[in-house]
CSV table of C-alpha atoms in Angstrom, one decimal:
chain,number,residue,atom,x,y,z
O,1,UNK,CA,14.8,-13.9,-19.9
O,2,UNK,CA,14.6,-13.8,-16.6
O,3,UNK,CA,13.2,-9.6,-15.3
O,4,UNK,CA,10.8,-7.8,-13.1
O,5,UNK,CA,9.7,-6.7,-16.5
O,6,UNK,CA,9.1,-10.0,-18.5
O,7,UNK,CA,7.3,-11.2,-15.3
O,8,UNK,CA,5.4,-8.5,-14.8
O,9,UNK,CA,4.3,-9.0,-19.1
O,10,UNK,CA,3.5,-12.6,-18.3
O,11,UNK,CA,1.7,-11.6,-15.3
O,12,UNK,CA,-0.3,-8.2,-17.8
O,13,UNK,CA,-0.9,-11.4,-21.7
O,14,UNK,CA,-2.1,-14.1,-19.0
O,15,UNK,CA,-7.0,-13.4,-17.9
O,16,UNK,CA,-6.5,-15.6,-14.8
O,17,UNK,CA,-3.1,-14.2,-13.1
O,18,UNK,CA,-4.3,-10.0,-14.7
O,19,UNK,CA,-7.9,-10.8,-12.5
O,20,UNK,CA,-5.9,-11.8,-9.9
O,21,UNK,CA,-3.4,-9.1,-9.4
O,22,UNK,CA,-5.6,-6.2,-9.9
O,23,UNK,CA,-8.7,-8.5,-7.5
O,24,UNK,CA,-5.3,-7.7,-4.7
O,25,UNK,CA,-4.7,-4.2,-5.5
O,26,UNK,CA,-8.6,-3.3,-5.4
O,27,UNK,CA,-9.7,-5.2,-2.4
O,28,UNK,CA,-6.3,-3.6,-0.2
O,29,UNK,CA,-6.9,-0.8,-1.8
O,30,UNK,CA,-10.9,-0.4,-1.2
O,31,UNK,CA,-9.6,-1.6,2.4
O,32,UNK,CA,-7.2,1.5,2.6
O,33,UNK,CA,-10.2,4.3,1.3
O,34,UNK,CA,-12.7,2.3,4.6
O,35,UNK,CA,-10.0,2.7,7.2
O,36,UNK,CA,-9.0,5.7,6.7
O,37,UNK,CA,-13.3,7.7,6.0
O,38,UNK,CA,-13.9,6.4,9.4
O,39,UNK,CA,-10.2,7.5,10.9
O,40,UNK,CA,-11.5,11.0,9.1
O,41,UNK,CA,-15.0,10.7,11.1
O,42,UNK,CA,-13.8,9.9,13.8
O,43,UNK,CA,-10.9,11.8,14.6
O,44,UNK,CA,-10.8,14.0,18.0
O,45,UNK,CA,-11.5,17.5,17.9
O,46,UNK,CA,-8.1,19.0,19.1
O,47,UNK,CA,-7.2,17.4,16.0
O,48,UNK,CA,-10.1,18.3,13.5
O,49,UNK,CA,-7.7,20.1,10.9
O,50,UNK,CA,-6.0,16.4,10.4
O,51,UNK,CA,-9.9,15.5,9.4
O,52,UNK,CA,-10.1,16.4,5.4
O,53,UNK,CA,-6.6,15.6,4.8
O,54,UNK,CA,-7.7,12.5,6.0
O,55,UNK,CA,-10.9,12.2,4.6
O,56,UNK,CA,-8.7,13.4,1.0
O,57,UNK,CA,-6.3,9.9,1.6
O,58,UNK,CA,-9.1,7.7,2.0
O,59,UNK,CA,-11.1,8.8,-1.2
O,60,UNK,CA,-8.0,8.3,-3.0
O,61,UNK,CA,-7.7,5.1,-2.2
O,62,UNK,CA,-10.7,4.4,-2.7
O,63,UNK,CA,-10.9,5.8,-6.5
O,64,UNK,CA,-7.3,3.4,-6.8
O,65,UNK,CA,-9.4,0.4,-5.6
O,66,UNK,CA,-11.9,1.8,-8.9
O,67,UNK,CA,-9.5,2.2,-11.3
O,68,UNK,CA,-8.1,-1.8,-10.9
O,69,UNK,CA,-11.9,-3.3,-10.8
O,70,UNK,CA,-12.0,-0.8,-14.0
O,71,UNK,CA,-9.1,-2.7,-15.8
O,72,UNK,CA,-10.9,-5.8,-15.4
O,73,UNK,CA,-13.2,-4.6,-16.3
O,74,UNK,CA,-12.2,-3.3,-19.9
O,75,UNK,CA,-10.6,-7.3,-20.5
O,76,UNK,CA,-14.7,-8.7,-20.2
O,77,UNK,CA,-12.7,-9.6,-16.4
O,78,UNK,CA,-15.3,-9.9,-13.7
O,79,UNK,CA,-12.8,-9.9,-10.0
O,80,UNK,CA,-11.9,-12.5,-7.5
O,81,UNK,CA,-11.4,-13.3,-3.4
O,82,UNK,CA,-8.7,-12.7,-3.0
O,83,UNK,CA,-6.9,-15.9,-0.8
O,84,UNK,CA,-6.7,-15.1,2.8
O,85,UNK,CA,-2.8,-15.7,2.2
O,86,UNK,CA,-2.5,-12.8,0.2
O,87,UNK,CA,-4.4,-9.8,1.7
O,88,UNK,CA,-1.7,-8.1,2.7
O,89,UNK,CA,-4.0,-5.6,4.5
O,90,UNK,CA,-6.0,-8.3,7.0
O,91,UNK,CA,-2.8,-10.1,8.1
O,92,UNK,CA,-1.6,-6.2,9.1
O,93,UNK,CA,-3.8,-6.4,10.6
O,94,UNK,CA,-3.6,-9.2,12.9
O,95,UNK,CA,0.2,-8.0,13.9
O,96,UNK,CA,-1.7,-5.6,15.3
O,97,UNK,CA,0.1,-2.7,12.9
O,98,UNK,CA,-2.9,0.1,12.4
O,99,UNK,CA,-6.2,0.6,14.1
O,100,UNK,CA,-8.4,-1.9,14.8
O,101,UNK,CA,-11.2,-2.7,12.7
O,102,UNK,CA,-13.5,-2.7,16.3
O,103,UNK,CA,-12.6,-0.1,17.6
O,104,UNK,CA,-13.5,1.8,12.8
O,105,UNK,CA,-15.6,0.3,13.8
O,106,UNK,CA,-17.4,2.1,16.2
O,107,UNK,CA,-18.9,6.1,17.1
O,108,UNK,CA,-17.0,6.9,20.4
O,109,UNK,CA,-13.4,9.0,19.8
O,110,UNK,CA,-10.0,8.3,19.0
O,111,UNK,CA,-7.8,9.8,21.0
O,112,UNK,CA,-4.5,12.1,19.1
O,113,UNK,CA,-2.1,8.7,20.9
O,114,UNK,CA,-4.9,6.7,17.6
O,115,UNK,CA,-3.8,9.1,15.5
O,116,UNK,CA,-0.7,9.5,16.2
O,117,UNK,CA,-0.3,5.8,15.5
O,118,UNK,CA,-2.5,5.5,12.6
O,119,UNK,CA,0.2,7.8,10.6
O,120,UNK,CA,3.4,5.7,12.0
O,121,UNK,CA,1.4,2.8,10.4
O,122,UNK,CA,0.8,4.8,7.4
O,123,UNK,CA,4.2,5.6,7.1
O,124,UNK,CA,5.2,2.3,6.4
O,125,UNK,CA,2.6,0.9,4.8
O,126,UNK,CA,2.3,4.5,2.0
O,127,UNK,CA,6.7,3.7,1.9
O,128,UNK,CA,5.8,0.0,0.2
O,129,UNK,CA,2.8,1.3,-2.1
O,130,UNK,CA,4.3,3.6,-3.5
O,131,UNK,CA,7.9,2.5,-4.0
O,132,UNK,CA,5.6,-0.4,-5.3
O,133,UNK,CA,4.1,2.1,-8.0
O,134,UNK,CA,7.1,3.3,-9.1
O,135,UNK,CA,8.8,0.3,-10.2
O,136,UNK,CA,5.2,-1.0,-12.0
O,137,UNK,CA,5.0,2.9,-13.8
O,138,UNK,CA,8.8,1.6,-14.3
O,139,UNK,CA,7.7,-1.7,-16.3
O,140,UNK,CA,4.5,-1.5,-17.5
O,141,UNK,CA,4.0,3.0,-17.1
O,142,UNK,CA,3.6,3.7,-21.0
O,143,UNK,CA,1.6,0.5,-21.2
O,144,UNK,CA,-1.6,0.8,-23.5
O,145,UNK,CA,-4.4,-0.2,-21.2
O,146,UNK,CA,-2.8,0.0,-18.1
O,147,UNK,CA,-0.5,3.0,-18.3
O,148,UNK,CA,-2.1,5.9,-17.0
O,149,UNK,CA,-3.7,3.5,-15.0
O,150,UNK,CA,-0.5,3.2,-12.8
O,151,UNK,CA,1.1,6.6,-13.6
O,152,UNK,CA,-1.8,8.3,-12.3
O,153,UNK,CA,-2.3,6.1,-8.9
O,154,UNK,CA,1.7,6.1,-8.3
O,155,UNK,CA,1.0,10.3,-8.4
O,156,UNK,CA,-1.1,9.5,-5.1
O,157,UNK,CA,1.0,7.5,-3.8
O,158,UNK,CA,4.0,9.3,-4.0
O,159,UNK,CA,1.1,13.0,-2.7
O,160,UNK,CA,0.2,10.0,0.3
O,161,UNK,CA,3.7,9.5,1.2
O,162,UNK,CA,5.4,12.6,1.6
O,163,UNK,CA,1.9,13.8,3.5
O,164,UNK,CA,2.3,11.0,5.9
O,165,UNK,CA,6.1,12.1,6.5
O,166,UNK,CA,5.1,16.0,6.9
O,167,UNK,CA,2.2,15.1,9.1
O,168,UNK,CA,4.7,13.1,11.8
O,169,UNK,CA,7.4,16.6,11.7
O,170,UNK,CA,5.2,18.3,12.7
O,171,UNK,CA,3.4,15.6,15.1
O,172,UNK,CA,6.8,15.2,16.8
O,173,UNK,CA,7.6,19.1,17.3
O,174,UNK,CA,4.4,18.3,19.6
O,175,UNK,CA,5.6,16.3,22.3
O,176,UNK,CA,4.8,13.5,20.1
O,177,UNK,CA,8.1,11.9,18.3
O,178,UNK,CA,8.7,9.0,22.1
O,179,UNK,CA,5.4,7.7,20.7
O,180,UNK,CA,6.3,7.9,17.0
O,181,UNK,CA,9.7,6.8,16.7
O,182,UNK,CA,8.5,3.4,19.0
O,183,UNK,CA,5.8,2.5,16.3
O,184,UNK,CA,7.7,3.4,13.0
O,185,UNK,CA,9.9,0.7,13.9
O,186,UNK,CA,8.1,-1.7,15.4
O,187,UNK,CA,5.4,-1.7,12.4
O,188,UNK,CA,8.2,-1.5,10.2
O,189,UNK,CA,10.3,-4.8,11.7
O,190,UNK,CA,7.1,-6.4,11.0
O,191,UNK,CA,5.7,-5.1,8.1
O,192,UNK,CA,8.2,-6.2,6.0
O,193,UNK,CA,7.6,-10.7,7.5
O,194,UNK,CA,4.0,-9.8,5.9
O,195,UNK,CA,5.3,-8.6,3.1
O,196,UNK,CA,7.4,-11.7,2.0
O,197,UNK,CA,5.1,-13.5,3.4
O,198,UNK,CA,2.4,-11.9,1.4
O,199,UNK,CA,4.9,-12.6,-1.5
O,200,UNK,CA,5.7,-15.7,-1.9
O,201,UNK,CA,1.8,-16.2,-1.3
O,202,UNK,CA,1.3,-14.1,-4.6
O,203,UNK,CA,3.9,-16.0,-5.6
O,204,UNK,CA,3.2,-19.7,-5.8
O,205,UNK,CA,0.0,-18.4,-7.2
O,206,UNK,CA,0.5,-16.9,-10.1
O,207,UNK,CA,3.0,-19.6,-10.1
O,208,UNK,CA,0.3,-22.4,-11.1
O,209,UNK,CA,-1.1,-19.7,-12.8
O,210,UNK,CA,0.6,-19.1,-15.3
O,211,UNK,CA,2.6,-22.6,-15.6
O,212,UNK,CA,6.0,-21.6,-14.0
O,213,UNK,CA,8.6,-24.5,-13.8
O,214,UNK,CA,9.4,-24.9,-9.9
O,215,UNK,CA,12.9,-23.9,-11.4
O,216,UNK,CA,11.7,-20.9,-11.9
O,217,UNK,CA,8.8,-20.8,-9.1
O,218,UNK,CA,11.5,-20.9,-6.5
O,219,UNK,CA,14.4,-19.0,-8.1
O,220,UNK,CA,11.7,-15.7,-7.7
O,221,UNK,CA,11.4,-17.1,-4.8
O,222,UNK,CA,14.6,-16.6,-3.3
O,223,UNK,CA,14.0,-13.4,-4.3
O,224,UNK,CA,11.6,-12.5,-2.0
O,225,UNK,CA,13.4,-13.9,0.8
O,226,UNK,CA,16.3,-12.6,-0.4
O,227,UNK,CA,14.8,-8.9,-0.6
O,228,UNK,CA,13.7,-9.9,3.2
O,229,UNK,CA,16.7,-10.5,4.7
O,230,UNK,CA,18.5,-7.2,3.9
O,231,UNK,CA,15.5,-4.9,4.6
O,232,UNK,CA,15.8,-7.2,8.3
O,233,UNK,CA,19.4,-6.7,8.1
O,234,UNK,CA,18.8,-2.3,7.9
O,235,UNK,CA,17.4,-2.1,4.7
O,236,UNK,CA,14.2,-1.2,6.9
O,237,UNK,CA,15.3,2.7,8.4
O,238,UNK,CA,14.6,3.4,5.1
O,239,UNK,CA,10.7,2.8,6.0
O,240,UNK,CA,11.4,4.8,9.7
O,241,UNK,CA,13.4,7.7,8.3
O,242,UNK,CA,10.8,11.4,8.5
O,243,UNK,CA,12.1,14.0,6.5
O,244,UNK,CA,10.6,17.4,5.1
O,245,UNK,CA,8.8,16.6,1.0
O,246,UNK,CA,9.2,18.8,-1.5
O,247,UNK,CA,5.4,18.6,-2.1
O,248,UNK,CA,4.0,20.5,1.1
O,249,UNK,CA,0.3,20.0,2.0
O,250,UNK,CA,-0.8,17.5,-0.7
O,251,UNK,CA,-3.3,16.4,0.7
O,252,UNK,CA,-4.8,19.7,1.6
O,253,UNK,CA,-8.0,21.5,0.0
O,254,UNK,CA,-10.0,18.6,-2.1
O,255,UNK,CA,-9.1,16.2,-4.7
O,256,UNK,CA,-8.3,18.1,-8.0
O,257,UNK,CA,-11.5,17.1,-10.8
O,258,UNK,CA,-10.1,14.6,-13.3
O,259,UNK,CA,-12.2,12.3,-15.3
O,260,UNK,CA,-12.4,8.8,-13.3
O,261,UNK,CA,-10.3,6.0,-15.1
O,262,UNK,CA,-12.0,4.2,-17.1
């Protein structure tokens, strides 16, 4: 029977597919860690109160990258290079989502608008990340070996999304509402296109590694295209709404002391 649970199980049980899955996830998380770390270092003085939270966000993403690499190590597997067509973060940057790496590699402080744009972009991408991790928890969260890892990451991603909501609402009240809403809409519409492209590319690679029949790959691709159709027609609105989260100050203070997953 074709189901999300059975697809995840196929990927987890096959070394080559699992290696690609974890490599893609680890690379994306590590990239996010670097980006947040640089943004924290370049925050303008007028927004210095945000720097510790942005740094905490980056530290969480770095941790997630290490977790996915640890999952590979436990299986005796080495990471593989991420195919360019599967590189979600790179493709987002190419479409102008996120602050440019050229700017982040520099030493000039960011502007207040840069930080507002960063948070609006993050609100969109963290929505996707939180949804993906909650899906993983639903289907593999109780499995030995991977369950604890995905539950830990899911908790962090929910915190990241809460932080974006709260900080954007605060900045909107300070006069940045027009910029926030414009950037949210632009980011969401670009993200759903990239997500479909990456999803179809990953399905193609997984299909070859797992020797799926053409009909199975086509059916899964139709599902990815159907999701994109839903999101394009209005599903993207969930990625741009703002509401005060139940988790307040989710990234305030240092990261809690916890044993690194291994």
